[in-house]
mmCIF file of C-alpha atoms in Angstrom:
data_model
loop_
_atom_site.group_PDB
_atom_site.id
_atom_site.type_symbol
_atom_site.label_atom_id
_atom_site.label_comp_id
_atom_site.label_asym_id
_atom_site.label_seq_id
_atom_site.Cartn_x
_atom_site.Cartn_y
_atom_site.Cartn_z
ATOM 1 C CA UNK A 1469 -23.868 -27.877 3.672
ATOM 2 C CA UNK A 1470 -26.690 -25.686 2.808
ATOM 3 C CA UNK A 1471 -24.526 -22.353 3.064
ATOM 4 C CA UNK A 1472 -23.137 -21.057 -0.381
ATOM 5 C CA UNK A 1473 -19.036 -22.013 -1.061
ATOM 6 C CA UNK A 1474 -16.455 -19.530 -0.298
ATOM 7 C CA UNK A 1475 -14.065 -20.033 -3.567
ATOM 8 C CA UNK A 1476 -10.529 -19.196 -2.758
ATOM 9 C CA UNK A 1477 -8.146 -17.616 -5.641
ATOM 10 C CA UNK A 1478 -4.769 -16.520 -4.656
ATOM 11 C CA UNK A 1479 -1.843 -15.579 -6.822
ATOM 12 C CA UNK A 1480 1.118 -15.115 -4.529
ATOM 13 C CA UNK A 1481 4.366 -16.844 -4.528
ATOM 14 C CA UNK A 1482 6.020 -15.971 -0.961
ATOM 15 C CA UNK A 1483 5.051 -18.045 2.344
ATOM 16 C CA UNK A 1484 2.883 -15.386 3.341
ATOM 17 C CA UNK A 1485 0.621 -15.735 0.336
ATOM 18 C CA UNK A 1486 0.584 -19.520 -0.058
ATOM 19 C CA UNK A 1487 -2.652 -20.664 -1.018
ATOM 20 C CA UNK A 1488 -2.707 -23.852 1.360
ATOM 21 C CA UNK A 1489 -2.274 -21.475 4.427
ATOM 22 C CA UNK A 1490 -5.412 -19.203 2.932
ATOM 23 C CA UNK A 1491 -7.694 -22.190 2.500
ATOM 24 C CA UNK A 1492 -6.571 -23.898 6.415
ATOM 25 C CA UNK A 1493 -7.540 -20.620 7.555
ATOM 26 C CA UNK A 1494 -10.662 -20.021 6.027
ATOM 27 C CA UNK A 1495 -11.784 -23.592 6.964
ATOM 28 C CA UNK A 1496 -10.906 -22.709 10.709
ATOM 29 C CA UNK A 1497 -12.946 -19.778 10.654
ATOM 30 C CA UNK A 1498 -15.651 -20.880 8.255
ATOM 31 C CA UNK A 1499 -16.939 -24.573 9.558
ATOM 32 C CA UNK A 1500 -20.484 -24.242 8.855
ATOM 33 C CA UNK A 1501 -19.248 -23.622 4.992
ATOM 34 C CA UNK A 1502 -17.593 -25.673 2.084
ATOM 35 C CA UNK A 1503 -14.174 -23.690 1.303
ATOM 36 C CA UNK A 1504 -12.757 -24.344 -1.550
ATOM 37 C CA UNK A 1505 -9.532 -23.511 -3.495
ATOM 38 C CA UNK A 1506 -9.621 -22.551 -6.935
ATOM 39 C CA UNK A 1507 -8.644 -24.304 -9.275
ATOM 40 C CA UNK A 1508 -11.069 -27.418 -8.739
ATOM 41 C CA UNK A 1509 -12.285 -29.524 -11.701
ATOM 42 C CA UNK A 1510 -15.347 -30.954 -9.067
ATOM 43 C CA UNK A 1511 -16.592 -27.484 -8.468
ATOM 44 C CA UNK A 1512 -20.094 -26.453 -9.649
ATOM 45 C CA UNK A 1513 -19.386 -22.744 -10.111
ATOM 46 C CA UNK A 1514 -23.289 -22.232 -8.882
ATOM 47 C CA UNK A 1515 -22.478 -23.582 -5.605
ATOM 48 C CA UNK A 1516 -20.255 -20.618 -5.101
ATOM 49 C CA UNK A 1517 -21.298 -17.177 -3.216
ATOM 50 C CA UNK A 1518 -18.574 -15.632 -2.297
ATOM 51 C CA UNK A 1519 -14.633 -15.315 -3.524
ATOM 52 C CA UNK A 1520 -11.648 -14.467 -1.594
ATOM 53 C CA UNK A 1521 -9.265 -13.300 -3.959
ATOM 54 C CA UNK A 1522 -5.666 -11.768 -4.985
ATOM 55 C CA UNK A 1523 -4.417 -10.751 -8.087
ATOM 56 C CA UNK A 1524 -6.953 -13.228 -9.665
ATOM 57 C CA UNK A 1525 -6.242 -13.558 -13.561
ATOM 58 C CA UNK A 1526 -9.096 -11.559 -15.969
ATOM 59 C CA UNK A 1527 -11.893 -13.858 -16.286
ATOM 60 C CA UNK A 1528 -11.496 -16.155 -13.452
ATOM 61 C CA UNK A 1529 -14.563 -14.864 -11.635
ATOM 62 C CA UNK A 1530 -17.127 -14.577 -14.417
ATOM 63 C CA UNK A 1531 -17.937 -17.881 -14.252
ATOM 64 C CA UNK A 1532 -19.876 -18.112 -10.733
ATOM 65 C CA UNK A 1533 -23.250 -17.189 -11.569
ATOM 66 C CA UNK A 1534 -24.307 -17.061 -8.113
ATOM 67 C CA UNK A 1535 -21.951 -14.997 -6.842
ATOM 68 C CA UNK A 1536 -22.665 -12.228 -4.458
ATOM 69 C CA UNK A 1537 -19.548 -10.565 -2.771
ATOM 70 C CA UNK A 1538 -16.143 -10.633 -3.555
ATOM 71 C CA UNK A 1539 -13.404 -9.790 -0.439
ATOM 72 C CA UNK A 1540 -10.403 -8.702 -1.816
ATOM 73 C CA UNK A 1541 -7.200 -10.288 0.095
ATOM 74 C CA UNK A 1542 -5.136 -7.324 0.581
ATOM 75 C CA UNK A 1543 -5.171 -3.375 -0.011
ATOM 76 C CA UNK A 1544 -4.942 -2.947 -3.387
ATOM 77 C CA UNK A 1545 -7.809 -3.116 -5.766
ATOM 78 C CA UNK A 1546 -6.571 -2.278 -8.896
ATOM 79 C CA UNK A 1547 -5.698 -5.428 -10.145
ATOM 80 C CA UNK A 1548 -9.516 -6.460 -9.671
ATOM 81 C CA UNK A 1549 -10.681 -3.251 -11.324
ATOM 82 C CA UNK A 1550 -8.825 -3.874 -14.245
ATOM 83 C CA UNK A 1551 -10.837 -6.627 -14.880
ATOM 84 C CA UNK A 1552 -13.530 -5.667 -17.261
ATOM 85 C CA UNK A 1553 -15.315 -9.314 -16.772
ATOM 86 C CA UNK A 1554 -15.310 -8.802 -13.647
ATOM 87 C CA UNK A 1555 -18.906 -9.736 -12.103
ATOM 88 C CA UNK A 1556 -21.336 -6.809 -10.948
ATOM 89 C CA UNK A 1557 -21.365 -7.572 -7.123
ATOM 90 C CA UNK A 1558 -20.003 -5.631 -4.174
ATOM 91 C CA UNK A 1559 -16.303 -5.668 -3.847
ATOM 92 C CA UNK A 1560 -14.931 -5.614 -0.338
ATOM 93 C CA UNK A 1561 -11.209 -4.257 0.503
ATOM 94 C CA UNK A 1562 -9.209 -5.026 3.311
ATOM 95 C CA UNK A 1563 -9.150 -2.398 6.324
ATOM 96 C CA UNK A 1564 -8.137 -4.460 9.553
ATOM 97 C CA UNK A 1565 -6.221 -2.507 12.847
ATOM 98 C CA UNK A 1566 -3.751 -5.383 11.806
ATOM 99 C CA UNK A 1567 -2.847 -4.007 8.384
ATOM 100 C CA UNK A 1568 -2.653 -0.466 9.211
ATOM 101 C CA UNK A 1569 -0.109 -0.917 12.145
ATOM 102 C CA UNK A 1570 2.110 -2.300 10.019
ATOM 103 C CA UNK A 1571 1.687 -0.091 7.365
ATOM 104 C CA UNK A 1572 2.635 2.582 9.966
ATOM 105 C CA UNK A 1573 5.711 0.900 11.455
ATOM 106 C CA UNK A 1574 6.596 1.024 7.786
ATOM 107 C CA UNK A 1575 6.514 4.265 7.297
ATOM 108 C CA UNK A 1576 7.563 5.416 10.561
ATOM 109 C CA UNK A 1577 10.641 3.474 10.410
ATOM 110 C CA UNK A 1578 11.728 4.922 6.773
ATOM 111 C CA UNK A 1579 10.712 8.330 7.725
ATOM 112 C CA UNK A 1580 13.101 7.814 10.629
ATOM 113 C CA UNK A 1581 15.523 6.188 8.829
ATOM 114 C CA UNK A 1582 16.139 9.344 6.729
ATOM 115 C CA UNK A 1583 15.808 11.485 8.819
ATOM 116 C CA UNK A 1584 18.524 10.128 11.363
ATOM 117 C CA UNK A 1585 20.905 9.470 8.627
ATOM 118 C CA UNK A 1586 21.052 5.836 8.727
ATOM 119 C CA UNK A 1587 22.147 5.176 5.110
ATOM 120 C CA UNK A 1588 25.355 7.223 6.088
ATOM 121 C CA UNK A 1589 25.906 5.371 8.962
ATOM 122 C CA UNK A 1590 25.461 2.231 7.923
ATOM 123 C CA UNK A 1591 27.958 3.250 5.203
ATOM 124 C CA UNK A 1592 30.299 4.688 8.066
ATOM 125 C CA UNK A 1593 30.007 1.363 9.579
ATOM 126 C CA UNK A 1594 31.191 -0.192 6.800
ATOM 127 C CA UNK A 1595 33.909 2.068 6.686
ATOM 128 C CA UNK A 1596 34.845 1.888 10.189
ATOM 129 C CA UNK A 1597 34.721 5.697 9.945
ATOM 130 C CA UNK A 1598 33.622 7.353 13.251
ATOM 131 C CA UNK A 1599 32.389 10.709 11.929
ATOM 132 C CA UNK A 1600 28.991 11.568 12.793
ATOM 133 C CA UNK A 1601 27.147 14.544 11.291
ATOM 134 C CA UNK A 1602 24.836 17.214 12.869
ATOM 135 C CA UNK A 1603 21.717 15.534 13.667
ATOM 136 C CA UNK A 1604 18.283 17.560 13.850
ATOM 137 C CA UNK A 1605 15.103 17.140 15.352
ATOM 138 C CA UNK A 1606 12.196 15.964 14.004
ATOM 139 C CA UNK A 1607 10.861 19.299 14.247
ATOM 140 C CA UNK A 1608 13.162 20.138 11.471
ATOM 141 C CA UNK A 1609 11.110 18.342 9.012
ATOM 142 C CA UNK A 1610 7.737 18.571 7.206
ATOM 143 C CA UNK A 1611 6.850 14.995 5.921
ATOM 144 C CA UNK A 1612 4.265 15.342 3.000
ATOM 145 C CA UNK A 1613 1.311 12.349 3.334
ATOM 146 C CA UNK A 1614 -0.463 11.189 -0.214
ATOM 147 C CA UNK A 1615 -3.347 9.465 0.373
ATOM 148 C CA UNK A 1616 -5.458 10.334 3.533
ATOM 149 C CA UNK A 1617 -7.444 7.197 3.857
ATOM 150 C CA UNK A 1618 -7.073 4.588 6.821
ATOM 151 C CA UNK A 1619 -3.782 3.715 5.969
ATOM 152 C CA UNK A 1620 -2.365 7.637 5.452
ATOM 153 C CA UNK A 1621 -4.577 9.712 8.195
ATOM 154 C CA UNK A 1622 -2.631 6.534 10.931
ATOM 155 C CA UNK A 1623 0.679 7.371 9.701
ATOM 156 C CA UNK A 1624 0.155 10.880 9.471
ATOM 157 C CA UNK A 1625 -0.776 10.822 13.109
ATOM 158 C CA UNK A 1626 1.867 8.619 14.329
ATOM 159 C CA UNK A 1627 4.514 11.297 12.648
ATOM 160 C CA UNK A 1628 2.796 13.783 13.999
ATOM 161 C CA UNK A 1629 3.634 12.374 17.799
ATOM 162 C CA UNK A 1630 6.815 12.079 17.375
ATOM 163 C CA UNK A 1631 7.417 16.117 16.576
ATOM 164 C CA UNK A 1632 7.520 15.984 12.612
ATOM 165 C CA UNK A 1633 5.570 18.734 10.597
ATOM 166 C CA UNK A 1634 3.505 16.708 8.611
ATOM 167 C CA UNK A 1635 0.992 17.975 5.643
ATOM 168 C CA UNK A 1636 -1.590 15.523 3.641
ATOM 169 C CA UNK A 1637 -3.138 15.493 0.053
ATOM 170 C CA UNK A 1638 -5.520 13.958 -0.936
ATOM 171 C CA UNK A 1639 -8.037 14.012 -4.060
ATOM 172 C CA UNK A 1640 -11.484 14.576 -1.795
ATOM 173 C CA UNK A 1641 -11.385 16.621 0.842
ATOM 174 C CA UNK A 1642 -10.280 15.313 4.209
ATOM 175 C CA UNK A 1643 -9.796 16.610 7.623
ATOM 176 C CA UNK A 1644 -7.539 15.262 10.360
ATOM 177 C CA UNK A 1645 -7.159 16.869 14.061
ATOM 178 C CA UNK A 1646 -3.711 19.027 13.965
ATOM 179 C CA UNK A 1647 -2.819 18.193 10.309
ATOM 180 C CA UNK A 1648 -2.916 20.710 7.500
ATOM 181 C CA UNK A 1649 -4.959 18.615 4.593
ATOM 182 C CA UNK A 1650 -4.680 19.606 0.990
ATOM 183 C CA UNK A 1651 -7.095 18.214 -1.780
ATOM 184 C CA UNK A 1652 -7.571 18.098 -5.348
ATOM 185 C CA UNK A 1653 -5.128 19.425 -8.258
ATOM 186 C CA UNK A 1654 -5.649 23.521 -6.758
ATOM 187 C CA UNK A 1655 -4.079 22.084 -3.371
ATOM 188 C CA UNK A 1656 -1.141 20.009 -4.820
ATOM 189 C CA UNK A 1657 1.205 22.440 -5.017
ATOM 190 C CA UNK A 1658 0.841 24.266 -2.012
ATOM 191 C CA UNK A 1659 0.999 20.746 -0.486
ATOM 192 C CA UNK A 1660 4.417 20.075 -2.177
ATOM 193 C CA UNK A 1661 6.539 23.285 -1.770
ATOM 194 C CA UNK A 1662 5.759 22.517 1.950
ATOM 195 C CA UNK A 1663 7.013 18.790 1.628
ATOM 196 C CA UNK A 1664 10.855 17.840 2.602
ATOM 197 C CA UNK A 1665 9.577 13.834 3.197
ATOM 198 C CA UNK A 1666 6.950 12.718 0.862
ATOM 199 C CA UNK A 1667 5.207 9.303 1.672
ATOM 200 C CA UNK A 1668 2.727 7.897 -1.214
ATOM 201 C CA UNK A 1669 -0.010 5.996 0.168
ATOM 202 C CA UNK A 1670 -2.579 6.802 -2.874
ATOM 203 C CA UNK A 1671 -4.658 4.042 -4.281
ATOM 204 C CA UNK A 1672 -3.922 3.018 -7.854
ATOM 205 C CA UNK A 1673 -6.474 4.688 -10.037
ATOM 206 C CA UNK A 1674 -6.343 6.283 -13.771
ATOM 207 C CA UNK A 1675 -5.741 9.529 -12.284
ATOM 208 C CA UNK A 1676 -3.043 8.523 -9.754
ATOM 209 C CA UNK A 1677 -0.676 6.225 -12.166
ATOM 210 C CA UNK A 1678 2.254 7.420 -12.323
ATOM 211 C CA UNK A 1679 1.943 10.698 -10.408
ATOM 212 C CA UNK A 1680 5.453 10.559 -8.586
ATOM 213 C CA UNK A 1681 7.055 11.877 -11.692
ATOM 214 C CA UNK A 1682 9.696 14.412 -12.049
ATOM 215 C CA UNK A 1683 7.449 17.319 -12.224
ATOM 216 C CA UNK A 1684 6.147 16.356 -8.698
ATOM 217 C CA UNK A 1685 9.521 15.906 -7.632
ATOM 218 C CA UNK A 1686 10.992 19.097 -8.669
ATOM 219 C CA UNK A 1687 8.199 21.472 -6.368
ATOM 220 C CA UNK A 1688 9.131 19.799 -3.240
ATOM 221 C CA UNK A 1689 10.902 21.643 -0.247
ATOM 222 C CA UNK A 1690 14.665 21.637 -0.501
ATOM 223 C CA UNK A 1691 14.697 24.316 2.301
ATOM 224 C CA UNK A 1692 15.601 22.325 5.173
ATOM 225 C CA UNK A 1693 18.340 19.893 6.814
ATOM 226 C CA UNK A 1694 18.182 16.843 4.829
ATOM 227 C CA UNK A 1695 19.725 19.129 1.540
ATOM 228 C CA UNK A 1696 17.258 17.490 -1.192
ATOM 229 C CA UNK A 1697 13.926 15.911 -1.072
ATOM 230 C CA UNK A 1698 13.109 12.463 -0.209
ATOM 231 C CA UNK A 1699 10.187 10.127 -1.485
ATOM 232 C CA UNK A 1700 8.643 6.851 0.061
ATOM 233 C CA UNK A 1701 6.287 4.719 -2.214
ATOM 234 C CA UNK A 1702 4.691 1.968 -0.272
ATOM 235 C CA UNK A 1703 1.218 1.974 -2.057
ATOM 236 C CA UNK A 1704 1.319 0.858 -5.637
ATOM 237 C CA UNK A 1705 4.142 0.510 -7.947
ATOM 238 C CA UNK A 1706 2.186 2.155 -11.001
ATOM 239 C CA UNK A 1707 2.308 5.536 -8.874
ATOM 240 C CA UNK A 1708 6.006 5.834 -9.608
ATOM 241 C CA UNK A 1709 7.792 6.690 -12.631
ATOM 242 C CA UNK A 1710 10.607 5.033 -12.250
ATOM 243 C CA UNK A 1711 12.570 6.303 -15.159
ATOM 244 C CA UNK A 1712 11.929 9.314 -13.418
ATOM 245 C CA UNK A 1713 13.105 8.631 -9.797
ATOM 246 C CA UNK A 1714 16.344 7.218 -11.648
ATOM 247 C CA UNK A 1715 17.009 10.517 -13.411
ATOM 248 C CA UNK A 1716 15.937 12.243 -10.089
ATOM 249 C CA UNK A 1717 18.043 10.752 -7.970
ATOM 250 C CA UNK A 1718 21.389 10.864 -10.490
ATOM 251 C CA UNK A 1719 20.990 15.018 -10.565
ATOM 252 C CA UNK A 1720 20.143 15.797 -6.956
ATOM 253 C CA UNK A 1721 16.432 16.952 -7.462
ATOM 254 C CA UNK A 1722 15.808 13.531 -5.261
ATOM 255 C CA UNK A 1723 18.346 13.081 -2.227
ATOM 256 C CA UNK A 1724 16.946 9.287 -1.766
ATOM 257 C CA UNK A 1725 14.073 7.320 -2.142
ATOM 258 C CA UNK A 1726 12.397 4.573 -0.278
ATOM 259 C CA UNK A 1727 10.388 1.984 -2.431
ATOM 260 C CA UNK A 1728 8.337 -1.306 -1.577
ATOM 261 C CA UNK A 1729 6.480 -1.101 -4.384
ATOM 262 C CA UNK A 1730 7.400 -1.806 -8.465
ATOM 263 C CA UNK A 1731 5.911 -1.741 -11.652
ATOM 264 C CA UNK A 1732 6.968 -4.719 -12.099
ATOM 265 C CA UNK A 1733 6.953 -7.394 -9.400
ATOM 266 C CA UNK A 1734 9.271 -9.236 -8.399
ATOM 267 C CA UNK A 1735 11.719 -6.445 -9.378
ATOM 268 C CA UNK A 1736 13.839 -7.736 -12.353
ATOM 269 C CA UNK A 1737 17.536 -8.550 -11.452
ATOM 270 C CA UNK A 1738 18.793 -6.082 -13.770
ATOM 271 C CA UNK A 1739 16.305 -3.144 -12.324
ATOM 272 C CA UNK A 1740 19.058 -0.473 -11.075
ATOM 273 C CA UNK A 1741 16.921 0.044 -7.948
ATOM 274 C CA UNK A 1742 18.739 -3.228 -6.733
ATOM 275 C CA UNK A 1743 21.815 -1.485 -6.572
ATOM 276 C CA UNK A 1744 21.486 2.229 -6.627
ATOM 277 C CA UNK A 1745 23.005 3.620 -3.420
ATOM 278 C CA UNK A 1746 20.550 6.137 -2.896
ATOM 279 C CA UNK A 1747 17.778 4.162 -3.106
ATOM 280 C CA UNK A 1748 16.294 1.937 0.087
ATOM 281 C CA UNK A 1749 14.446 -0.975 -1.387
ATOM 282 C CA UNK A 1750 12.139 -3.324 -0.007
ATOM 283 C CA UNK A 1751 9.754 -6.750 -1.776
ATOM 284 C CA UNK A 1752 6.497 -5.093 -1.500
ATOM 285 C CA UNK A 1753 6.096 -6.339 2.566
ATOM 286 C CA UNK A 1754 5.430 -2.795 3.856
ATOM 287 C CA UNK A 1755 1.678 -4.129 5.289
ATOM 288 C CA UNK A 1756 2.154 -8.210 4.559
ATOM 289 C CA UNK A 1757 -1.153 -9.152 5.157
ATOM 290 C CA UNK A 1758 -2.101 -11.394 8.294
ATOM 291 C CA UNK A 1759 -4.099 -14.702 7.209
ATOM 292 C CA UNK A 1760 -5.655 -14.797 10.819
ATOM 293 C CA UNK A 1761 -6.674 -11.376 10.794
ATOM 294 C CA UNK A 1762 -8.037 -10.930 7.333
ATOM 295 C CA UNK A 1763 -10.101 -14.694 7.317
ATOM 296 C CA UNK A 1764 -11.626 -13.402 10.411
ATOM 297 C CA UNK A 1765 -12.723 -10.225 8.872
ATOM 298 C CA UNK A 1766 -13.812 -11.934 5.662
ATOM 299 C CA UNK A 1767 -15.598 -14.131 7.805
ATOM 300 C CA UNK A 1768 -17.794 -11.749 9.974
ATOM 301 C CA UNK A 1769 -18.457 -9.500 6.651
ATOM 302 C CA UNK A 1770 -19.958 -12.564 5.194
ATOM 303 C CA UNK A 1771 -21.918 -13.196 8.562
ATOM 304 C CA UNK A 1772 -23.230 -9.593 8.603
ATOM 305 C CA UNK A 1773 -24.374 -9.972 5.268
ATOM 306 C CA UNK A 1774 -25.856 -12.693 5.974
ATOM 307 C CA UNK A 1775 -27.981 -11.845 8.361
ATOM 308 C CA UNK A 1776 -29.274 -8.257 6.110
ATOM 309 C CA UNK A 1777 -26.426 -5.764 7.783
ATOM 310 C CA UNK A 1778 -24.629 -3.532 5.286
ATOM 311 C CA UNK A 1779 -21.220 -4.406 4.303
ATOM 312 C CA UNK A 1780 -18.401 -2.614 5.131
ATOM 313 C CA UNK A 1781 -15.120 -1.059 2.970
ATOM 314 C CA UNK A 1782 -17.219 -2.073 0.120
ATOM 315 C CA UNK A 1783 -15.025 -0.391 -3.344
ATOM 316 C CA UNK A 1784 -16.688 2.554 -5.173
ATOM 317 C CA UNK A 1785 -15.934 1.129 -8.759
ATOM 318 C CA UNK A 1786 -16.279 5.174 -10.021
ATOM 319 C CA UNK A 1787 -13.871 6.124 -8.220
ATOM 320 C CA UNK A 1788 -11.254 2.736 -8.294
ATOM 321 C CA UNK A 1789 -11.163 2.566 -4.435
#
């Protein structure tokens, strides 16, 4: 084959992520070019021009001389940026329809889940007590969206259409049709005092670890049905401060808290998330990435490319996203 390799390197662990399902996928889409999945003894790292990756280890890229694009697998880029060997060639995110619909179902479904008192009933069930409480409409609520970018402006506008207030932040200015939109550290505050839901979509970046932290928690809205604030994390687990959701939670300045995301993964058995009864937990599987959809997308990316068009989603390394 006369086409540059397409080196595979995936570091999974559940069925979603196995590597042998990556590399039959690639090859179906990708039959005019040798895939191949890392590690490979027989490899001459020169043959390869492009790298699908996820959560590759530091170093594992610097060897291919003649590399000139790197897709990343899923959302998340920080694990990549971190990389300080990391070779000086575009880096390409995911942003398929796939991955954002489920991203939304996500967080439509805990919104929801909150806000018609499912934890209680499910405990009721358990019970077998039939006492239902006062339930409110949508309208009752303003959910708070961090992180306006694909993944935040859909779910903002799917929460929007079914009668919630809903507010965004963001760190650049944004606009969406209908939705207030905050930016930058002057509109954080104004954002949060409005905020009874808060949903974290934020990339992982310097500036954005660990900004769920008490402070943040403490200038939400408590003015409204739902008694205390309520928090959903499904972008990055470095966002949170978990010792400070804990605490949170424990003195009623957080009424729950709906996580997918850890700071470390998978979640330790002794992590009191497992087991805290206010908190709804999930294994990082908010947007599981599709294999079909995202070999495709690598796969026309690497044809536009090819053929002098201008890649797309392509990572601002500045700015970590």
């Amino acid at each position: 084959m006369s086409k540059g390799a397409l080196a595979l390197l995936v570091n999974g662990g559940t069925e979603n992520w196995s590597p042998a399902r990556w590399e039959a996928r690639f090859e179906a889409v990708c039959p005019d070019r040798r895939v191949v999945l890392l590690p490979d003894p027989a490899l001459d790292p020169a043959e390869v021009h492009y790298a699908a990756v996820w959560k590759p280890k530091p170093g594992e890229l610097a060897a291919f001389s003649n590399l000139r694009v790197i897709f990343n697998l899923g959302a998340g880029v920080d694990a990549l940026m971190a990389d300080r060997s990391l070779p000086d060639v575009p880096l390409v995110r995911v942003a398929v329809g796939d991955l954002t619909d489920r991203m939304t179902e996500y967080v439509v479904l805990h919104v929801l889940m909150h806000h018609r008192q499912e934890p209680y009933l499910r405990e009721s069930q358990r019970l077998k007590r039939w006492a239902p409480k006062y339930q409110w409409a949508a309208g009752a609520l303003t959910v708070g969206v961090m992180g306006l970018g694909t993944l935040g402006a859909a779910s903002a506008r799917a929460l929007r259409a079914l009668g919630f207030r809903v507010v965004g932040w963001s760190r650049s200015e944004k606009r969406i049709d209908g939705i207030p939109c905050f930016h930058g550290t002057d509109g954080l505050d104004a954002f949060l005092r409005q905020t009874n839901i808060l949903v974290c979509l934020l990339p992982l970046t310097p500036a954005t670890r660990h900004v769920l932290d008490r402070e943040v928690f403490a200038k939400l809205n408590r003015d409204s049905p739902l008694g205390a604030p309520v928090i959903i994390n499904a972008g990055r687990g470095s966002l949170q401060n978990e010792a400070d959701i804990l605490r949170s939670l424990d003195d009623g300045t957080l009424g729950a808290a709906s996580l997918d995301v850890y700071e470390t993964e998978p979640l330790p058995e002794a992590s009191p998330f497992w087991s805290h009864p206010k908190v709804v937990l999930t294994p990082h599987n908010a947007a599981d990435t599709d294999a079909d959809e995202i070999s495709k997308y690598v796969a026309q990316q690497i044809a536009r490319f090819e053929t002098g068009q201008t890649l797309e989603n392509v990572v601002d390394r500045k700015r970590g996203y």
